[in-house]
Coordinates of C-alpha atoms in Angstrom, one line a residue:
M5 CA 32.5 4.6 -5.2
Q6 CA 29.1 5.8 -4.4
L7 CA 27.3 7.8 -7.0
P8 CA 25.5 11.0 -6.3
A9 CA 22.0 10.7 -5.3
V10 CA 19.2 12.6 -7.4
P11 CA 15.3 13.1 -7.0
G12 CA 13.4 10.0 -8.3
A13 CA 10.7 12.5 -9.5
L14 CA 13.5 13.7 -12.2
A15 CA 15.0 10.5 -12.7
P16 CA 17.8 8.9 -11.0
S17 CA 20.6 11.0 -12.6
L18 CA 22.0 11.7 -15.8
L19 CA 24.8 9.3 -14.7
A20 CA 22.4 6.6 -14.7
I21 CA 21.3 7.1 -18.3
P22 CA 24.0 5.3 -20.1
V23 CA 23.3 2.2 -17.9
A24 CA 20.2 1.5 -19.5
F25 CA 21.7 1.0 -22.8
G26 CA 23.7 -2.1 -22.2
I27 CA 23.8 -4.7 -19.8
N28 CA 27.4 -5.9 -20.7
G29 CA 28.9 -2.7 -19.7
A30 CA 27.1 -1.9 -16.7
T31 CA 29.7 -3.2 -14.1
T32 CA 32.5 -1.1 -16.0
L33 CA 30.7 2.1 -16.0
A34 CA 29.7 1.6 -12.5
D35 CA 33.4 1.2 -11.5
S36 CA 34.4 4.4 -13.5
P37 CA 32.1 7.1 -12.8
L38 CA 33.8 9.6 -14.7
V39 CA 33.2 7.5 -18.0
L40 CA 29.5 7.1 -16.8
M41 CA 29.2 11.1 -16.7
L42 CA 31.0 11.7 -19.8
T43 CA 28.8 9.2 -21.7
G44 CA 25.6 10.7 -20.2
V45 CA 27.0 14.3 -21.2
L46 CA 27.5 13.0 -24.9
V47 CA 24.3 11.2 -25.1
L48 CA 22.4 14.5 -24.0
A49 CA 24.7 16.6 -26.4
S50 CA 23.9 14.3 -29.3
L51 CA 20.3 14.6 -28.4
F52 CA 20.4 18.6 -28.4
S53 CA 22.3 18.6 -31.7
I54 CA 19.8 16.3 -33.5
I55 CA 16.7 18.6 -32.4
F56 CA 18.8 21.7 -33.1
F57 CA 19.6 20.8 -36.6
V58 CA 16.1 19.4 -37.3
S59 CA 14.2 22.6 -35.9
G60 CA 16.8 25.2 -37.1
G61 CA 17.0 26.4 -33.7
S62 CA 13.5 27.8 -33.4
H63 CA 12.7 25.9 -30.6
F64 CA 15.4 27.0 -28.4
Q65 CA 13.9 30.4 -28.1
D66 CA 12.0 29.2 -25.2
P67 CA 14.4 28.1 -22.6
L68 CA 11.8 25.8 -21.1
F69 CA 12.1 23.5 -24.1
C70 CA 15.5 22.4 -23.0
V71 CA 14.1 21.7 -19.6
F72 CA 11.4 19.5 -21.1
V73 CA 13.8 17.8 -23.5
V74 CA 16.3 16.8 -20.6
F75 CA 13.3 15.7 -18.1
S76 CA 11.6 13.8 -20.8
F77 CA 15.0 11.9 -21.6
T78 CA 15.2 11.1 -17.8
S79 CA 11.5 10.2 -17.5
I80 CA 12.3 7.0 -19.7
V81 CA 15.1 6.2 -17.4
D82 CA 12.5 6.4 -14.5
L83 CA 10.1 4.2 -16.4
I84 CA 13.0 1.7 -16.7
I85 CA 13.7 1.6 -13.2
S86 CA 10.1 0.9 -12.1
L87 CA 9.5 -1.9 -14.7
E88 CA 13.0 -3.4 -13.6
E89 CA 12.2 -3.1 -9.8
D90 CA 8.5 -4.6 -10.5
G91 CA 10.1 -7.5 -12.3
Y92 CA 8.9 -6.9 -15.8
I93 CA 12.5 -6.2 -17.1
S94 CA 15.8 -7.0 -15.8
G95 CA 19.4 -6.3 -16.4
F96 CA 19.4 -2.5 -17.0
M97 CA 19.5 -0.4 -13.9
E98 CA 20.6 -2.9 -11.2
V99 CA 24.3 -1.7 -10.8
Y100 CA 23.1 1.8 -10.5
I101 CA 20.3 1.1 -8.1
R102 CA 22.3 -0.8 -5.7
E103 CA 25.3 1.6 -5.6
G104 CA 23.8 4.9 -6.2
E105 CA 20.2 5.2 -4.9
P106 CA 18.9 1.9 -3.0
Y107 CA 15.9 3.9 -1.7
L108 CA 14.6 3.8 -5.3
R109 CA 13.8 0.0 -4.6
T110 CA 11.0 1.2 -1.9
A111 CA 7.4 1.3 -2.7
H112 CA 7.6 4.9 -2.8
G113 CA 10.5 5.1 -5.0
I114 CA 8.8 2.8 -7.7
M115 CA 5.5 4.9 -7.5
I116 CA 7.4 8.0 -8.3
C117 CA 9.2 6.6 -11.1
Y118 CA 5.9 5.2 -12.5
W119 CA 4.5 8.8 -12.3
D120 CA 7.4 10.5 -13.9
G121 CA 7.9 7.9 -16.7
I122 CA 4.4 8.1 -17.7
V123 CA 2.2 11.1 -16.5
H124 CA 5.3 13.6 -16.5
Y125 CA 6.7 12.2 -19.8
G126 CA 3.2 12.6 -21.4
L127 CA 3.2 16.3 -20.1
Y128 CA 6.5 16.7 -21.5
L129 CA 5.8 15.6 -25.1
A130 CA 2.5 17.7 -25.1
M131 CA 4.5 20.9 -23.9
I132 CA 7.3 20.3 -26.6
A133 CA 4.8 19.9 -29.2
A134 CA 2.9 23.0 -28.1
I135 CA 6.1 24.9 -28.2
G136 CA 6.8 23.6 -31.7
Q137 CA 3.4 24.6 -33.0
R138 CA 3.7 28.1 -31.0
K139 CA 0.8 27.3 -28.9
S140 CA 0.2 28.0 -25.1
Y141 CA 1.2 25.3 -22.6
R142 CA 0.8 27.5 -19.5
N143 CA -2.0 25.3 -18.0
L144 CA -0.3 21.9 -18.7
G145 CA 2.9 23.7 -17.3
L146 CA 1.1 24.6 -14.0
F147 CA -0.1 21.2 -13.5
W148 CA 3.6 19.7 -14.2
L149 CA 5.0 22.2 -11.5
G150 CA 2.9 21.1 -8.8
S151 CA 3.4 17.6 -9.6
L152 CA 7.1 17.5 -10.0
M153 CA 7.6 19.9 -6.8
M154 CA 5.2 17.7 -4.7
S155 CA 7.2 14.7 -5.7
I156 CA 10.8 16.2 -5.2
V157 CA 10.0 17.6 -1.8
V158 CA 8.5 14.4 -0.2
F159 CA 11.2 12.3 -1.7
L160 CA 14.1 14.4 -0.5
L161 CA 12.5 15.0 3.1
G162 CA 11.8 11.4 3.4
N163 CA 15.4 10.4 2.4
L164 CA 16.8 13.0 5.0
I165 CA 14.7 11.7 7.9
G166 CA 13.7 8.2 7.1
K167 CA 15.4 4.9 7.6
Y168 CA 17.8 5.6 4.5
S169 CA 19.3 8.6 6.0
S170 CA 22.5 6.9 6.9
D171 CA 23.0 6.1 3.3
L172 CA 23.4 9.5 2.3
S173 CA 26.5 11.2 1.2
P174 CA 27.6 14.8 0.6
A175 CA 26.9 14.3 -2.9
F176 CA 23.2 14.5 -1.7
L177 CA 23.6 18.2 -2.0
L178 CA 23.7 18.0 -5.7
N179 CA 20.0 17.7 -5.4
L180 CA 19.7 21.4 -5.1
P181 CA 19.7 22.2 -8.7
Y182 CA 16.8 19.9 -8.9
I183 CA 14.8 22.2 -6.9
L184 CA 15.8 25.4 -8.2
I185 CA 15.3 24.5 -11.8
P186 CA 11.4 23.8 -11.3
I187 CA 11.3 26.9 -9.3
W188 CA 12.8 29.2 -12.2
A189 CA 10.6 27.1 -14.6
G190 CA 7.6 28.1 -12.5
G191 CA 8.4 31.7 -12.3
R192 CA 8.6 31.6 -16.2
L193 CA 5.1 29.7 -16.6
F194 CA 3.5 32.5 -14.4
Q195 CA 4.9 35.2 -16.4
Q196 CA 3.4 33.7 -19.6
P197 CA 0.2 35.6 -20.5
K198 CA -3.1 34.0 -19.7
A199 CA -5.6 33.0 -22.2
L200 CA -8.3 35.4 -21.4
P201 CA -12.1 34.4 -22.2
C202 CA -14.1 36.3 -24.4
L203 CA -16.5 37.6 -21.8
S204 CA -18.6 41.1 -21.6
P205 CA -18.3 43.0 -18.5
E206 CA -22.2 42.4 -18.2
K207 CA -21.7 38.6 -18.2
V208 CA -19.0 38.7 -15.6
A209 CA -21.1 40.9 -13.4
E210 CA -24.1 38.7 -13.7
E211 CA -22.0 35.7 -12.8
Q212 CA -20.4 37.5 -9.8
R213 CA -23.8 38.7 -8.4
K214 CA -24.9 35.1 -7.8
R215 CA -24.7 33.9 -4.1
L216 CA -23.3 30.6 -3.4
Y217 CA -26.9 29.1 -3.0
Q218 CA -27.5 30.2 -6.5
R219 CA -24.4 28.1 -7.7
P220 CA -25.1 24.6 -6.8
Q221 CA -21.9 23.3 -8.4
D222 CA -19.9 25.6 -6.1
M223 CA -21.9 24.7 -3.2
G224 CA -21.1 21.1 -3.9
L225 CA -17.2 21.7 -4.5
V226 CA -17.5 23.8 -1.1
L227 CA -18.6 20.7 0.6
V228 CA -16.1 18.5 -1.1
L229 CA -13.4 20.9 0.2
L230 CA -14.7 21.0 3.7
L231 CA -14.7 17.1 4.0
T232 CA -11.3 16.9 2.4
A233 CA -9.8 19.7 4.5
A234 CA -11.2 17.6 7.6
F235 CA -9.6 14.4 6.5
T236 CA -6.3 16.4 5.9
F237 CA -6.4 17.6 9.4
F238 CA -7.4 14.4 10.8
R239 CA -4.4 12.5 8.9
G240 CA -1.9 15.1 10.0
M241 CA -2.9 14.6 13.8
V242 CA -2.7 10.8 13.2
V243 CA 1.2 11.0 11.9
L244 CA 1.7 13.5 14.9
D245 CA 1.0 10.7 17.2
C246 CA -2.3 12.1 18.5
P247 CA -3.3 10.1 21.6
A248 CA -7.2 9.9 20.6
D249 CA -8.7 6.5 20.3
S250 CA -9.7 7.3 16.7
C251 CA -6.5 8.1 15.7
F252 CA -4.9 5.1 17.2
E253 CA -7.5 2.9 15.4
Y254 CA -7.0 4.6 12.1
I255 CA -3.1 4.3 12.0
Y256 CA -3.2 0.6 13.1
Q257 CA -6.3 -0.8 11.4
R258 CA -7.0 1.5 8.6
E259 CA -3.7 3.0 7.2
P260 CA -0.7 1.2 8.8
Y261 CA 1.6 2.6 6.0
L262 CA 1.6 6.1 8.0
R263 CA 4.0 3.9 10.3
D264 CA 6.5 2.8 7.6
P265 CA 10.1 4.0 8.9
V266 CA 10.9 5.0 5.2
A267 CA 9.0 8.2 6.4
Y268 CA 7.7 9.3 3.0
P269 CA 4.0 8.9 4.2
K270 CA 4.5 11.0 7.3
V271 CA 6.1 13.7 5.3
Q272 CA 3.2 13.5 2.9
M273 CA 0.7 14.1 5.6
L274 CA 2.5 16.9 7.1
I275 CA 2.8 18.5 3.8
Y276 CA -0.8 18.1 3.3
M277 CA -1.6 19.5 6.8
F278 CA 0.6 22.5 6.8
Y279 CA 0.3 23.6 3.1
V280 CA -2.5 21.9 1.1
L281 CA -5.1 22.5 4.3
P282 CA -4.6 26.1 4.3
F283 CA -5.1 26.1 0.4
F284 CA -8.2 24.4 0.6
C285 CA -9.6 27.1 3.2
L286 CA -8.3 29.7 0.5
C287 CA -10.2 27.8 -2.3
I288 CA -13.5 27.9 -0.1
Y289 CA -13.0 31.8 0.2
G290 CA -12.5 32.0 -3.5
L291 CA -15.7 30.0 -4.3
V292 CA -17.7 32.3 -1.9
L293 CA -16.3 35.8 -2.8
P294 CA -16.0 36.8 -6.5
G295 CA -12.9 38.4 -8.1
C296 CA -10.3 35.9 -6.7
S297 CA -8.3 36.0 -9.7
W298 CA -5.6 33.9 -8.4
L299 CA -7.5 30.7 -7.9
P300 CA -7.5 29.3 -11.4
D301 CA -3.5 29.2 -11.6
W302 CA -3.0 27.9 -8.2
S303 CA -5.8 25.4 -8.3
L304 CA -4.0 23.8 -11.3
V305 CA -0.7 23.7 -9.4
F306 CA -2.5 22.0 -6.3
A307 CA -4.2 19.6 -8.6
G308 CA -1.0 18.3 -9.9
A309 CA 0.5 18.3 -6.7
V310 CA -2.4 16.3 -5.0
A311 CA -2.6 13.9 -8.0
Q312 CA 0.7 12.7 -7.9
A313 CA 1.0 12.7 -4.0
Q314 CA -2.3 10.4 -4.0
F315 CA -0.9 8.2 -6.8
S316 CA 2.2 7.6 -4.9
H317 CA 0.8 7.1 -1.4
L318 CA -2.2 5.0 -2.7
G319 CA 0.3 2.6 -4.7
S320 CA 3.0 2.5 -2.1
S321 CA 0.3 1.4 0.5
L322 CA -0.8 -1.4 -1.8
H323 CA 2.8 -2.3 -3.2
S324 CA 4.3 -5.8 -2.3
R325 CA 7.7 -3.7 -1.8
T326 CA 5.9 -2.3 1.5
P327 CA 6.5 -4.7 4.6
F328 CA 3.5 -6.7 5.4
P329 CA 2.8 -4.9 8.8
Y330 CA 2.5 -1.7 7.0
Q331 CA 0.4 -2.8 4.0
T332 CA -3.3 -1.9 4.0
P333 CA -5.4 -4.6 5.4
E334 CA -7.5 -6.7 3.0
D335 CA -10.8 -6.1 5.0
V336 CA -10.4 -2.2 4.5
W337 CA -8.8 -2.2 0.9
W338 CA -11.8 -1.0 -0.9
S339 CA -12.9 1.8 1.8
F340 CA -9.2 3.0 1.6
F341 CA -8.9 3.1 -2.2
I342 CA -12.4 4.9 -2.6
T343 CA -11.3 7.4 0.2
N344 CA -8.0 8.3 -1.4
V345 CA -9.4 8.5 -5.0
L346 CA -12.1 10.9 -3.9
Y347 CA -9.5 12.7 -1.8
A348 CA -7.5 13.3 -5.3
L349 CA -10.6 14.1 -7.1
G350 CA -11.6 17.2 -5.1
P351 CA -8.6 19.5 -6.4
Q352 CA -9.2 18.2 -9.9
L353 CA -12.7 19.1 -10.0
L354 CA -11.9 22.5 -8.8
A355 CA -9.5 23.3 -11.5
Y356 CA -11.7 22.1 -14.0
R357 CA -14.5 24.5 -12.6
C358 CA -12.2 27.4 -12.5
L359 CA -11.1 26.8 -16.4
R360 CA -14.3 25.8 -17.8
C361 CA -16.2 28.7 -16.1
P362 CA -13.7 31.4 -15.3
A363 CA -16.1 34.6 -15.2
F364 CA -16.5 34.2 -11.5
F365 CA -13.0 34.6 -10.6
L366 CA -11.9 37.5 -13.0
P367 CA -11.2 40.8 -11.8
A368 CA -14.0 43.2 -11.4
T369 CA -14.2 45.9 -13.9
P370 CA -15.5 49.3 -13.4
A371 CA -18.2 48.4 -16.0
S372 CA -19.0 45.3 -13.9
L373 CA -18.8 47.0 -10.8
H374 CA -21.5 49.6 -12.1
M375 CA -23.8 46.9 -13.3
G376 CA -23.5 45.4 -9.7
K377 CA -24.4 48.7 -7.9
K378 CA -27.4 49.0 -10.5
H379 CA -29.0 45.6 -9.4
Q380 CA -28.5 46.0 -5.5

């Protein structure tokens, strides 16, 4: 009996969790999905009970606490999957991967499991600790939201249109809650109050009066974003089978992973082209004109999304599980590596700039408008 498929970014499924706790019972549990499900429910119920009695129930006032606890638990399972598929451990998840989600054996599946088991797990622990200490975790949460949504969307669409689409069952529809929960969590994160900087209206007006040429760091960021946007458009045209010689040479000699029939890289480049590229253009607008108060929050979301996407794409291109014809050629390995690292670095620098010096992006107050007119 085939087990339901669940996004690798959130861990394979609660049904897979008990398999990681014993090699001897793995086959028995796989033959009895009901026992597997009940065991997973009991494990999670025990975890919540321990946390509830230790904390006295105070943490549960924030519903996101429950989300982070469950996801941190499943992140460990993802880490076990990635380590087992790379041969560092054995005997834990073999039955589940073979019967439930064979596409997690791809290079992309292994990479998103590593990211979820290390980066997402660290974010969960940090946010859980912040909730316990009644501190703000809004910025961490927005970075996590972008990272998680990018992982889920690419993973699901790749499964739907890639070579593993024939292995999907109606149970694939059970993935819908794993899209809806992050959307709900994102709504709550955006509703949390921002940590406003202690800046006087005069200081805000002084910062917002500066032209772009008077802000060399922002000029550098605009240049980086322009180059990144151009590269995004180019790779989008490559996966759309543009007949230009440069596109043909790139996909066969520079980045053959874009031709992999698993379809994850193609989906990734199309998401870059149709969603991330317009955001880069909006970022350039926000760096030129003052008062774009939406930019700091959304720069964190896209920083998380691009970081996760580039890690998965870069790792998959070089991983041994990728068929040899689609692996990055050795003679262009360093140029490919540096290009993709720099691509991921741009959104991180933008988010850092927005958080470190937010005055330029604050809404203009009446006092600051008066000061601005006075100096014109």
